[in-house]
Short mmCIF file of the C-alpha atoms (twelve columns), coordinates in Angstrom:
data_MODEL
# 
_entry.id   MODEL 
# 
loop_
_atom_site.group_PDB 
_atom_site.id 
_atom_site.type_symbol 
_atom_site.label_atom_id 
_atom_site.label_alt_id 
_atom_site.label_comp_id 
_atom_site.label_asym_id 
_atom_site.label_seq_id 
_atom_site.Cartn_x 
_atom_site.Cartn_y 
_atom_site.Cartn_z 
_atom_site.pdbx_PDB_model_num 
ATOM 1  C CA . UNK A 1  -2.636  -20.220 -3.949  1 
ATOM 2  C CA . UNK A 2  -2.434  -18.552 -0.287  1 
ATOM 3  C CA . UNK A 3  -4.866  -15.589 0.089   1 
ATOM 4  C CA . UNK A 4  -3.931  -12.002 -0.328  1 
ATOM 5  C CA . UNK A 5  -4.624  -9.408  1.980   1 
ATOM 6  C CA . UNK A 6  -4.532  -5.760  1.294   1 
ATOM 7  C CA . UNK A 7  -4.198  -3.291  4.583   1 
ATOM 8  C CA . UNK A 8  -5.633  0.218   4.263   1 
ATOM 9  C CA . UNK A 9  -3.896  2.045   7.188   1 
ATOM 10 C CA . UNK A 10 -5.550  5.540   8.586   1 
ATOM 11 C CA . UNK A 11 -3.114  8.487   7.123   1 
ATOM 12 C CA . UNK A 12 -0.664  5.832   5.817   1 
ATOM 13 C CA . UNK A 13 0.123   2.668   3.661   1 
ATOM 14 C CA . UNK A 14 -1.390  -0.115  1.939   1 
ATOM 15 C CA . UNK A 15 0.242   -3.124  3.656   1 
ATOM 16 C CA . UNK A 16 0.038   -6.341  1.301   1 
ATOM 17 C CA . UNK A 17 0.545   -9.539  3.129   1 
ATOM 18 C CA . UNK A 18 0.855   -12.672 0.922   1 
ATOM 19 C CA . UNK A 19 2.183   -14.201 -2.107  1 
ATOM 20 C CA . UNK A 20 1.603   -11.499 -4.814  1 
ATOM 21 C CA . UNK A 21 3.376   -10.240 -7.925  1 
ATOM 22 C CA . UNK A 22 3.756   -6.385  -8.337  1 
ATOM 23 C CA . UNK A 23 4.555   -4.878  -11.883 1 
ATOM 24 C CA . UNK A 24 4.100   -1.213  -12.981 1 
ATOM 25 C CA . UNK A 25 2.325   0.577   -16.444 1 
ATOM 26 C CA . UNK A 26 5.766   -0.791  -18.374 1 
ATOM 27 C CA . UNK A 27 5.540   -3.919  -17.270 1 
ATOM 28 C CA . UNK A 28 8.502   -3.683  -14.895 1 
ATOM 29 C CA . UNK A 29 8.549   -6.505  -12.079 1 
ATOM 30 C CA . UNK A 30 9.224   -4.973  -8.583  1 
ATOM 31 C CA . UNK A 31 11.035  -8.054  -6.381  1 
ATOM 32 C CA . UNK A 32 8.977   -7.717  -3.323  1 
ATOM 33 C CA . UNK A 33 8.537   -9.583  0.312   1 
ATOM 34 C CA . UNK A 34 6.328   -11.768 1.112   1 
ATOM 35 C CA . UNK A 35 4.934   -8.393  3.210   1 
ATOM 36 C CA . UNK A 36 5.358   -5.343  2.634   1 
ATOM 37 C CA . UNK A 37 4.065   -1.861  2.217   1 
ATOM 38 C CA . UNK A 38 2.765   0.454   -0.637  1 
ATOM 39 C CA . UNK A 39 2.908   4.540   -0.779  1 
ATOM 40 C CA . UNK A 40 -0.097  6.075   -1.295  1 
ATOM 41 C CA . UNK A 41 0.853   9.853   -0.102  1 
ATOM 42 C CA . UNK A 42 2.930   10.524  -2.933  1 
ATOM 43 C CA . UNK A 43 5.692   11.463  -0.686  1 
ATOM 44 C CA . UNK A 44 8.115   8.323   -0.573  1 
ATOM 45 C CA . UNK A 45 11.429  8.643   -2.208  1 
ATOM 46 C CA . UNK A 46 11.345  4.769   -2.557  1 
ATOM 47 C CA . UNK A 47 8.101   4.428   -4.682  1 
ATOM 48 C CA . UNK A 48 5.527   2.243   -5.423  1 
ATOM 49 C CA . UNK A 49 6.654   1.433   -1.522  1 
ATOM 50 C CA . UNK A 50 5.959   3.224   1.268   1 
ATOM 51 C CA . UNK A 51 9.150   4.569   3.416   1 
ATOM 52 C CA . UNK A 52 7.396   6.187   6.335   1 
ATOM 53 C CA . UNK A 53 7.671   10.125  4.960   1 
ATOM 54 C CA . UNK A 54 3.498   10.759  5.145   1 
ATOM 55 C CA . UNK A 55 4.248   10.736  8.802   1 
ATOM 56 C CA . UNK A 56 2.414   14.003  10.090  1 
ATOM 57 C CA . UNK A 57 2.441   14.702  6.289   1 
ATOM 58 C CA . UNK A 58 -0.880  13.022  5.048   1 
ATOM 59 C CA . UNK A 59 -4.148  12.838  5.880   1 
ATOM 60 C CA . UNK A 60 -6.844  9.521   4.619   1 
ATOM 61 C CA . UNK A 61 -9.925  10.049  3.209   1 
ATOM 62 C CA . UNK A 62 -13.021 9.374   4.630   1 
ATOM 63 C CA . UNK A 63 -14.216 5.776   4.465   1 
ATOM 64 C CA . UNK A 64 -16.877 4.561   2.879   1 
ATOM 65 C CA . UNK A 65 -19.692 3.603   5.007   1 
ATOM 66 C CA . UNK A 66 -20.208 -0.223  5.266   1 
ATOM 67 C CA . UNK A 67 -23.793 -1.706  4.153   1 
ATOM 68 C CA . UNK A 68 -24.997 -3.458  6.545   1 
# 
């Protein structure tokens, strides 16, 4: 099984990158790349993925800080 990798871009996307299957709360099966990005502004007009519209539109949250 190849790894997974989940992006979380500043004021944008989660880019997933790897062989992964994506289904919503009904069970639906979105067909999906073998990259490809997820909306988490709320703004896309192509959700669960990401179409570019939280350009200038959406702001991240703070991080976390890492334990060292």
């Amino acid at each position: 099984m190849s790894k997974v990798q989940i992006k979380v871009n500043d004021n944008g996307s989660y880019r997933i990158t790897g062989d992964v299957e994506l289904i919503d709360g009904s069970g639906n099966i979105y067909t999906t790349k073998p990259s490809f990005s997820l909306c988490r502004c709320g703004l896309s007009k192509n959700k669960p993925f990401c179409d570019g519209s939280h350009k200038g539109n959406f702001e991240s949250q703070v991080r976390v800080p890492q334990e060292d």
